Tab-separated table of C-alpha atoms in Angstrom:
chain	number	residue	atom	x	y	z
A	6	MET	CA	8.787	15.304	-18.866
A	7	ALA	CA	7.451	13.410	-15.921
A	8	LEU	CA	10.964	12.081	-15.460
A	9	TYR	CA	12.249	15.581	-14.890
A	10	GLY	CA	9.538	16.151	-12.303
A	11	LEU	CA	10.586	12.955	-10.580
A	12	ILE	CA	14.226	14.006	-10.437
A	13	LEU	CA	13.277	17.407	-9.070
A	14	ALA	CA	10.985	15.883	-6.448
A	15	ALA	CA	13.695	13.448	-5.383
A	16	VAL	CA	16.222	16.223	-5.047
A	17	LEU	CA	13.877	18.358	-2.982
A	18	PHE	CA	12.985	15.439	-0.715
A	19	THR	CA	16.638	14.662	-0.155
A	20	ASN	CA	17.281	18.266	0.681
A	21	ALA	CA	14.398	18.265	3.141
A	22	VAL	CA	15.837	15.231	4.897
A	23	ALA	CA	19.294	16.731	4.998
A	24	VAL	CA	18.315	20.042	6.620
A	25	LEU	CA	16.832	18.430	9.726
A	26	HIS	CA	19.141	19.848	12.325
A	27	GLU	CA	20.697	17.412	14.725
A	28	GLU	CA	20.819	19.437	17.918
A	29	ARG	CA	17.941	21.816	17.577
A	30	PHE	CA	15.367	19.460	16.323
A	31	LEU	CA	16.128	15.770	16.257
A	32	ALA	CA	17.472	15.562	19.784
A	33	LYS	CA	14.352	17.272	21.095
A	34	ILE	CA	12.158	14.647	19.462
A	35	GLY	CA	14.317	11.797	20.580
A	36	TRP	CA	15.685	10.961	17.189
A	37	GLY	CA	19.208	12.016	17.989
A	38	VAL	CA	22.046	9.691	17.177
A	39	ASP	CA	23.734	9.380	20.543
A	40	GLN	CA	20.741	7.971	22.275
A	41	SER	CA	20.416	4.992	20.027
A	42	ILE	CA	23.900	3.535	20.110
A	43	GLY	CA	24.072	0.365	22.117
A	44	GLY	CA	21.978	-1.849	19.914
A	45	PHE	CA	24.332	-4.711	19.405
A	46	GLY	CA	23.139	-8.053	18.244
A	47	GLU	CA	20.107	-8.726	16.199
A	48	GLU	CA	17.867	-5.823	16.901
A	49	PRO	CA	18.418	-2.720	14.801
A	50	GLY	CA	14.762	-1.828	14.617
A	51	VAL	CA	13.061	0.536	12.238
A	52	LYS	CA	13.740	3.683	14.246
A	53	THR	CA	17.466	3.084	14.532
A	54	GLN	CA	17.655	2.450	10.817
A	55	LEU	CA	15.768	5.665	10.097
A	56	VAL	CA	17.976	7.710	12.390
A	57	ASN	CA	21.078	6.265	10.769
A	58	LEU	CA	19.636	6.932	7.355
A	59	ILE	CA	19.006	10.597	8.178
A	60	ARG	CA	22.493	10.988	9.562
A	61	SER	CA	24.103	9.375	6.533
A	62	VAL	CA	22.058	11.471	4.105
A	63	ARG	CA	23.257	14.583	5.914
A	64	THR	CA	26.869	13.457	5.812
A	65	VAL	CA	26.754	12.633	2.131
A	66	MET	CA	24.982	15.846	1.239
A	67	ARG	CA	27.621	17.907	2.952
A	68	GLY	CA	30.202	16.559	0.572
A	69	VAL	CA	30.377	16.692	-3.180
A	70	PHE	CA	26.678	16.408	-3.776
A	71	ILE	CA	25.933	19.972	-2.747
A	72	LYS	CA	27.396	21.241	-5.980
A	73	ILE	CA	25.434	18.727	-8.057
A	74	ILE	CA	22.206	19.642	-6.315
A	75	TYR	CA	22.663	23.352	-6.830
A	76	PHE	CA	23.396	22.712	-10.466
A	77	ILE	CA	20.251	20.631	-11.002
A	78	VAL	CA	17.983	23.051	-9.183
A	79	SER	CA	19.288	26.008	-11.078
A	80	ILE	CA	18.248	24.582	-14.434
B	11	MET	CA	17.438	-37.007	-22.357
B	12	GLU	CA	20.876	-37.434	-20.800
B	13	TYR	CA	23.128	-34.511	-20.467
B	14	PRO	CA	26.784	-35.205	-21.138
B	15	ASP	CA	28.657	-35.633	-17.945
B	16	GLN	CA	31.553	-33.511	-18.938
B	17	SER	CA	29.627	-30.324	-18.238
B	18	GLY	CA	30.415	-30.413	-14.557
B	19	PHE	CA	27.687	-27.969	-13.693
B	20	ARG	CA	25.138	-30.518	-12.671
B	21	GLN	CA	24.380	-31.321	-9.130
B	22	ARG	CA	22.882	-34.582	-8.102
B	23	LYS	CA	19.684	-33.142	-6.790
B	24	LEU	CA	18.888	-31.409	-10.047
B	25	GLN	CA	18.854	-34.525	-12.104
B	26	PRO	CA	15.395	-35.853	-11.397
B	27	ARG	CA	13.769	-32.456	-11.705
B	28	VAL	CA	15.212	-30.908	-14.795
B	29	ARG	CA	12.898	-31.645	-17.639
B	30	MET	CA	14.114	-31.566	-21.170
B	31	ARG	CA	12.039	-29.062	-22.997
B	32	GLY	CA	10.987	-30.246	-26.346
B	33	THR	CA	12.678	-27.455	-28.198
B	34	GLY	CA	15.702	-29.360	-29.239
B	35	THR	CA	17.654	-26.206	-29.920
B	36	ASP	CA	19.217	-26.240	-26.478
B	37	SER	CA	22.846	-26.993	-26.734
B	38	GLY	CA	22.595	-29.195	-23.695
B	39	GLU	CA	24.559	-27.241	-21.120
B	40	PRO	CA	22.420	-25.796	-18.347
B	41	GLY	CA	25.111	-23.344	-17.435
B	42	GLN	CA	24.882	-21.565	-20.749
B	43	LEU	CA	22.118	-19.037	-21.046
B	44	PHE	CA	21.748	-18.656	-24.769
B	45	ASP	CA	22.343	-20.907	-27.741
B	46	ASP	CA	25.463	-20.094	-29.637
B	47	THR	CA	24.272	-19.108	-33.063
B	48	SER	CA	27.246	-17.111	-34.232
B	49	ALA	CA	28.639	-18.352	-37.514
B	50	GLY	CA	31.761	-19.918	-36.237
B	51	GLN	CA	33.528	-17.187	-34.314
B	52	ASN	CA	32.880	-16.960	-30.613
B	53	SER	CA	34.260	-13.848	-29.021
B	54	GLY	CA	33.032	-14.332	-25.459
B	55	PRO	CA	31.415	-16.715	-22.986
B	56	GLY	CA	28.032	-15.219	-23.530
B	57	GLY	CA	28.028	-16.086	-27.173
B	58	LYS	CA	27.781	-12.534	-28.458
B	59	GLY	CA	29.064	-13.433	-31.836
B	60	PRO	CA	29.475	-10.537	-34.169
B	61	ALA	CA	31.888	-11.946	-36.572
B	62	VAL	CA	30.459	-13.021	-39.861
B	63	TYR	CA	32.519	-11.266	-42.410
B	64	PRO	CA	30.697	-10.741	-45.658
B	65	GLY	CA	32.517	-10.872	-48.903
B	66	GLN	CA	35.298	-13.062	-47.719
B	67	ASN	CA	35.186	-14.979	-50.920
B	68	LEU	CA	35.450	-11.932	-53.133
B	69	LEU	CA	38.752	-10.521	-51.989
B	70	SER	CA	41.717	-12.805	-52.341
B	71	ASP	CA	44.215	-9.978	-52.620
B	72	PRO	CA	46.738	-10.285	-49.735
B	73	MET	CA	46.799	-6.532	-49.190
B	74	SER	CA	43.069	-6.280	-48.639
B	75	ASN	CA	43.194	-9.344	-46.424
B	76	LEU	CA	45.740	-7.606	-44.286
B	77	ALA	CA	43.653	-4.457	-44.169
B	78	MET	CA	40.565	-6.436	-43.266
B	79	ALA	CA	42.368	-8.267	-40.485
B	80	TYR	CA	43.688	-5.006	-39.087
B	81	GLY	CA	40.283	-3.393	-39.279
B	82	SER	CA	38.620	-6.285	-37.572
B	83	SER	CA	41.146	-6.329	-34.776
B	84	LEU	CA	40.577	-2.599	-34.262
B	85	ALA	CA	36.827	-3.130	-34.180
B	86	SER	CA	36.996	-5.939	-31.668
B	87	HIS	CA	39.367	-3.948	-29.492
B	88	GLY	CA	37.025	-0.977	-29.558
B	89	LYS	CA	34.075	-3.178	-28.760
B	90	GLU	CA	35.897	-4.712	-25.824
B	91	MET	CA	36.720	-1.322	-24.408
B	92	MET	CA	33.186	-0.083	-24.802
B	93	ASP	CA	31.787	-3.191	-23.187
B	94	LYS	CA	34.141	-2.890	-20.288
B	95	ASN	CA	33.167	0.716	-19.678
B	96	LEU	CA	29.482	0.084	-20.131
B	97	ASP	CA	29.593	-2.846	-17.791
B	98	ARG	CA	30.510	-0.567	-14.966
B	99	PHE	CA	27.197	1.272	-15.094
B	100	ILE	CA	24.745	-1.286	-16.330
B	101	PRO	CA	25.557	-4.890	-15.413
B	102	ILE	CA	24.957	-6.334	-18.847
B	103	SER	CA	25.882	-9.889	-17.969
B	104	LYS	CA	23.346	-9.916	-15.189
B	105	LEU	CA	20.721	-8.452	-17.496
B	106	LYS	CA	21.247	-11.314	-19.910
B	107	TYR	CA	20.163	-13.757	-17.257
B	108	TYR	CA	16.757	-12.129	-17.081
B	109	PHE	CA	16.139	-12.409	-20.785
B	110	ALA	CA	17.015	-16.077	-21.111
B	111	VAL	CA	13.471	-17.229	-21.665
B	112	ASP	CA	11.689	-19.443	-24.102
B	113	THR	CA	8.126	-19.798	-25.283
B	114	VAL	CA	7.177	-22.532	-22.829
B	115	TYR	CA	8.336	-20.428	-19.919
B	116	VAL	CA	6.470	-17.346	-21.119
B	117	GLY	CA	3.288	-19.313	-21.588
B	118	LYS	CA	3.482	-20.875	-18.155
B	119	LYS	CA	4.348	-17.611	-16.482
B	120	LEU	CA	1.459	-15.771	-18.088
B	121	GLY	CA	-0.836	-18.539	-16.948
B	122	LEU	CA	0.579	-18.209	-13.445
B	123	LEU	CA	0.001	-14.465	-13.423
B	124	VAL	CA	-3.656	-14.875	-14.254
B	125	PHE	CA	-4.336	-18.057	-12.305
B	126	PRO	CA	-1.836	-18.709	-9.516
B	127	TYR	CA	-4.093	-20.795	-7.345
B	128	MET	CA	-3.116	-24.262	-8.476
B	129	HIS	CA	0.644	-23.848	-8.429
B	130	GLU	CA	2.233	-25.504	-5.446
B	131	ASN	CA	5.979	-25.165	-5.460
B	132	TRP	CA	7.071	-21.541	-5.603
B	133	GLU	CA	10.719	-21.989	-4.799
B	134	VAL	CA	13.375	-20.915	-7.223
B	135	ARG	CA	15.824	-23.683	-7.997
B	136	TYR	CA	19.454	-22.912	-7.488
B	137	GLN	CA	22.479	-24.211	-9.272
B	138	GLN	CA	25.652	-23.732	-7.281
B	139	ASP	CA	24.550	-20.516	-5.617
B	140	THR	CA	23.173	-18.819	-8.682
B	141	PRO	CA	19.530	-19.079	-9.566
B	142	VAL	CA	18.707	-21.217	-12.542
B	143	ALA	CA	17.960	-19.295	-15.724
B	144	PRO	CA	14.267	-18.586	-16.278
B	145	ARG	CA	13.934	-20.989	-19.114
B	146	PHE	CA	14.561	-23.872	-16.728
B	147	ASP	CA	12.408	-22.769	-13.825
B	148	VAL	CA	8.977	-21.177	-13.894
B	149	ASN	CA	9.449	-19.429	-10.579
B	150	ALA	CA	12.489	-17.404	-11.559
B	151	PRO	CA	11.812	-13.730	-12.288
B	152	ASP	CA	12.536	-12.463	-15.762
B	153	LEU	CA	12.546	-9.116	-17.493
B	154	TYR	CA	11.124	-10.191	-20.813
B	155	ILE	CA	7.494	-10.328	-19.747
B	156	PRO	CA	7.552	-7.007	-17.867
B	157	ALA	CA	9.280	-5.214	-20.724
B	158	MET	CA	6.904	-6.566	-23.338
B	159	ALA	CA	3.905	-5.961	-21.099
B	160	PHE	CA	4.939	-2.364	-20.520
B	161	ILE	CA	5.217	-1.648	-24.227
B	162	THR	CA	1.955	-3.458	-24.915
B	163	TYR	CA	0.275	-1.454	-22.172
B	164	ILE	CA	1.297	1.784	-23.836
B	165	LEU	CA	0.002	0.591	-27.192
B	166	VAL	CA	-3.264	-0.622	-25.683
B	167	ALA	CA	-3.649	2.714	-23.890
B	168	GLY	CA	-3.243	4.452	-27.218
B	169	LEU	CA	-5.840	2.128	-28.721
B	170	ALA	CA	-8.285	2.773	-25.892
B	171	LEU	CA	-7.877	6.502	-26.166
B	172	GLY	CA	-8.254	6.272	-29.901
B	173	THR	CA	-11.641	4.591	-29.653
B	174	GLN	CA	-12.804	7.543	-27.595
B	175	ASN	CA	-11.377	10.135	-29.981
B	176	ARG	CA	-8.985	11.343	-27.343
B	177	PHE	CA	-5.838	10.262	-29.087
B	178	SER	CA	-2.907	12.378	-30.109
B	179	PRO	CA	0.713	11.272	-30.563
B	180	GLU	CA	1.929	13.176	-27.522
B	181	ILE	CA	-0.369	11.186	-25.305
B	182	LEU	CA	1.604	8.021	-25.977
B	183	GLY	CA	4.749	9.661	-24.692
B	184	MET	CA	2.944	11.023	-21.653
B	185	GLN	CA	1.457	7.645	-20.778
B	186	ALA	CA	4.812	5.991	-21.175
B	187	SER	CA	6.662	8.461	-19.009
B	188	SER	CA	4.047	8.530	-16.269
B	189	ALA	CA	3.874	4.722	-16.091
B	190	LEU	CA	7.661	4.572	-15.995
B	191	VAL	CA	7.774	7.153	-13.217
B	192	TRP	CA	5.258	5.218	-11.142
B	193	LEU	CA	7.328	2.088	-11.604
B	194	ILE	CA	10.466	3.866	-10.458
B	195	ILE	CA	8.677	5.302	-7.435
B	196	GLU	CA	7.337	1.895	-6.495
B	197	VAL	CA	10.735	0.217	-6.803
B	198	LEU	CA	12.374	2.961	-4.733
B	199	ALA	CA	9.704	2.694	-2.058
B	200	VAL	CA	10.146	-1.069	-1.852
B	201	LEU	CA	13.919	-0.696	-1.673
B	202	LEU	CA	13.642	1.872	1.101
B	203	SER	CA	11.287	-0.270	3.134
B	204	LEU	CA	13.467	-3.341	2.656
B	205	TYR	CA	16.392	-1.341	3.977
B	206	LEU	CA	14.467	-0.091	6.981
B	207	VAL	CA	13.256	-3.525	7.998
B	208	THR	CA	16.825	-4.914	7.602
B	209	VAL	CA	15.805	-7.899	5.613
B	210	ASN	CA	18.662	-10.096	4.507
B	211	THR	CA	17.434	-11.133	1.153
B	212	ASP	CA	18.957	-11.832	-2.197
B	213	LEU	CA	16.421	-9.734	-4.042
B	214	THR	CA	18.364	-7.456	-6.328
B	215	THR	CA	17.035	-4.214	-7.738
B	216	ILE	CA	16.442	-5.852	-11.101
B	217	ASP	CA	14.436	-8.578	-9.359
B	218	LEU	CA	12.234	-5.901	-7.861
B	219	VAL	CA	11.790	-4.186	-11.215
B	220	ALA	CA	10.807	-7.523	-12.724
B	221	ILE	CA	8.362	-8.340	-9.959
B	222	SER	CA	6.807	-4.888	-10.081
B	223	GLY	CA	6.490	-5.162	-13.829
B	224	TYR	CA	4.283	-8.214	-13.713
B	225	LYS	CA	1.209	-6.159	-12.968
B	226	TYR	CA	1.180	-4.742	-16.481
B	227	VAL	CA	-0.109	-8.073	-17.737
B	228	GLY	CA	-3.211	-7.767	-15.569
B	229	MET	CA	-3.689	-4.175	-16.656
B	230	ILE	CA	-3.589	-5.109	-20.312
B	231	VAL	CA	-6.155	-7.861	-19.788
B	232	GLY	CA	-8.408	-5.450	-17.905
B	233	VAL	CA	-8.245	-2.711	-20.501
B	234	LEU	CA	-8.798	-5.083	-23.420
B	235	VAL	CA	-11.802	-6.698	-21.793
B	236	GLY	CA	-13.070	-3.242	-20.960
B	237	LEU	CA	-12.771	-2.228	-24.595
B	238	LEU	CA	-14.764	-5.233	-25.700
B	239	PHE	CA	-17.416	-5.408	-23.021
B	240	GLY	CA	-17.688	-1.947	-21.459
B	241	ARG	CA	-17.296	-0.900	-17.881
B	242	THR	CA	-18.706	-4.006	-16.247
B	243	GLY	CA	-16.301	-6.191	-18.143
B	244	TYR	CA	-13.451	-3.909	-17.174
B	245	TYR	CA	-14.306	-4.001	-13.475
B	246	LEU	CA	-14.810	-7.747	-13.402
B	247	SER	CA	-11.599	-8.604	-15.202
B	248	LEU	CA	-9.659	-6.035	-13.179
B	249	LEU	CA	-10.997	-7.569	-9.983
B	250	TRP	CA	-9.913	-11.007	-11.114
B	251	CYS	CA	-6.462	-9.828	-12.162
B	252	CYS	CA	-5.979	-7.828	-8.953
B	253	ALA	CA	-6.808	-10.863	-6.842
B	254	SER	CA	-4.450	-13.093	-8.796
B	255	ILE	CA	-1.595	-10.569	-8.715
B	256	PHE	CA	-2.129	-10.233	-4.965
B	257	VAL	CA	-1.830	-13.970	-4.443
B	258	PHE	CA	1.085	-14.223	-6.856
B	259	MET	CA	3.017	-11.477	-5.076
B	260	ILE	CA	2.440	-12.888	-1.649
B	261	ARG	CA	3.506	-16.363	-2.644
B	262	THR	CA	6.568	-15.150	-4.485
B	263	LEU	CA	7.744	-12.656	-1.891
B	264	ARG	CA	6.994	-14.826	1.093
B	265	LEU	CA	9.844	-17.128	0.277
B	266	LYS	CA	12.276	-14.315	-0.241
B	267	ILE	CA	11.493	-11.934	2.577
B	268	LEU	CA	10.316	-14.068	5.448
B	269	SER	CA	12.586	-16.446	7.224
B	270	GLU	CA	12.454	-20.092	6.343
B	271	ALA	CA	10.394	-21.179	9.283
B	272	ALA	CA	7.710	-18.620	8.678
B	273	ALA	CA	7.639	-19.307	4.986
B	274	GLU	CA	6.640	-22.883	5.549
B	275	GLY	CA	3.435	-21.866	7.226
B	276	VAL	CA	4.526	-22.219	10.830
B	277	LEU	CA	3.440	-19.152	12.739
B	278	VAL	CA	6.624	-17.695	14.124
B	279	ARG	CA	6.045	-15.052	16.730
B	280	GLY	CA	8.287	-12.081	17.124
B	281	ALA	CA	8.301	-8.481	16.110
B	282	LYS	CA	10.657	-9.019	13.224
B	283	ASN	CA	8.580	-11.580	11.451
B	284	GLN	CA	5.489	-9.537	11.993
B	285	LEU	CA	7.139	-6.540	10.371
B	286	ARG	CA	8.222	-8.640	7.429
B	287	MET	CA	4.738	-10.034	7.005
B	288	TYR	CA	3.302	-6.527	6.998
B	289	LEU	CA	5.880	-5.510	4.444
B	290	THR	CA	4.960	-8.386	2.149
B	291	MET	CA	1.287	-7.556	2.514
B	292	ALA	CA	1.926	-3.896	1.779
B	293	ILE	CA	3.897	-4.648	-1.369
B	294	ALA	CA	1.250	-7.058	-2.564
B	295	ALA	CA	-1.565	-4.608	-1.763
B	296	ALA	CA	0.144	-1.795	-3.642
B	297	GLN	CA	-0.125	-3.717	-6.900
B	298	PRO	CA	-3.935	-3.618	-7.273
B	299	ILE	CA	-3.902	0.053	-6.320
B	300	PHE	CA	-1.430	0.822	-9.084
B	301	MET	CA	-3.311	-1.348	-11.502
B	302	TYR	CA	-6.495	0.609	-10.936
B	303	TRP	CA	-4.768	3.965	-10.885
B	304	LEU	CA	-3.032	3.457	-14.188
B	305	THR	CA	-6.011	2.161	-16.125
B	306	PHE	CA	-9.249	3.704	-14.914
B	307	HIS	CA	-8.859	6.818	-16.998
B	308	LEU	CA	-8.673	4.724	-20.141
B	309	ILE	CA	-12.144	3.290	-19.888
B	310	ARG	CA	-15.070	5.562	-20.379
């Protein structure tokens, strides 16, 4: 029973990360993707990793996973 | 005490340090995880021997022999297919490594979890790029102790609730699922933070599950002492176990997360090492918090 709550919470968190809009919101804060390219070498840094993570979550969610998520939430 | 030289797995530097455990049931090859106890038929490198056919003496009829041979070939083919498909989702061969323990190892590891202050060498020995199986090295993580400790924790929780007349069979399931969920959350949080800090480490997910599962031992000790001696006993033993788990975590994770120079005690400056040190501290500090959170409601 707690496992189901965990799955639901994970799905909702992932959705929350995925709906952060790139232009309207992230660029205004300074977390847009274009501004952080140029980090060659050994210094990715936490912020670059986070920005890349958000972008990749959005890309993945726009694919097949949307259908899975709708199915889980509708149960 | 000499291993036969035909094994070919040995490296020179392992020879002075590998001690022969007194068990005598080891088949002598350090590359093999488990002893081969199947009754003569060995169907795989891991020694999963299924094949003792009962009643072989009874049937001497050639027709039934044929049928038996056909049936057994069908069964082994089906088993192979199932194993191959299952291996895609759960890496069974890797799981076997974590359960290759023996009594001496378990005893030493439990002692280390409660009293890690005298142990000096925390490095895991390697054997041609793969870590040595836990039964040959005390520092290697295993899944036997965490699994057993988790189940024992649930039983002890049921016992504690029973002495306070708060027991019902559903509570066992609820305790189990909530403890499991906290474990999953902790492992996911550690994985996420390892990804963000871009640590190049060979800690696999199962390693993290094993390391996070070691705190159940301290919890069991705390709850049992609390049952015997009341709240003061519970707080004292929990304090002791929290301190020892903290030290254990730091010493184990330091070698895996920090770079080599920093791990040897030399203070290496730089933002990256600082971040990694904070990460190690945070993981180690989360253990006592979880230990208290999961047990305080059991002691009244």
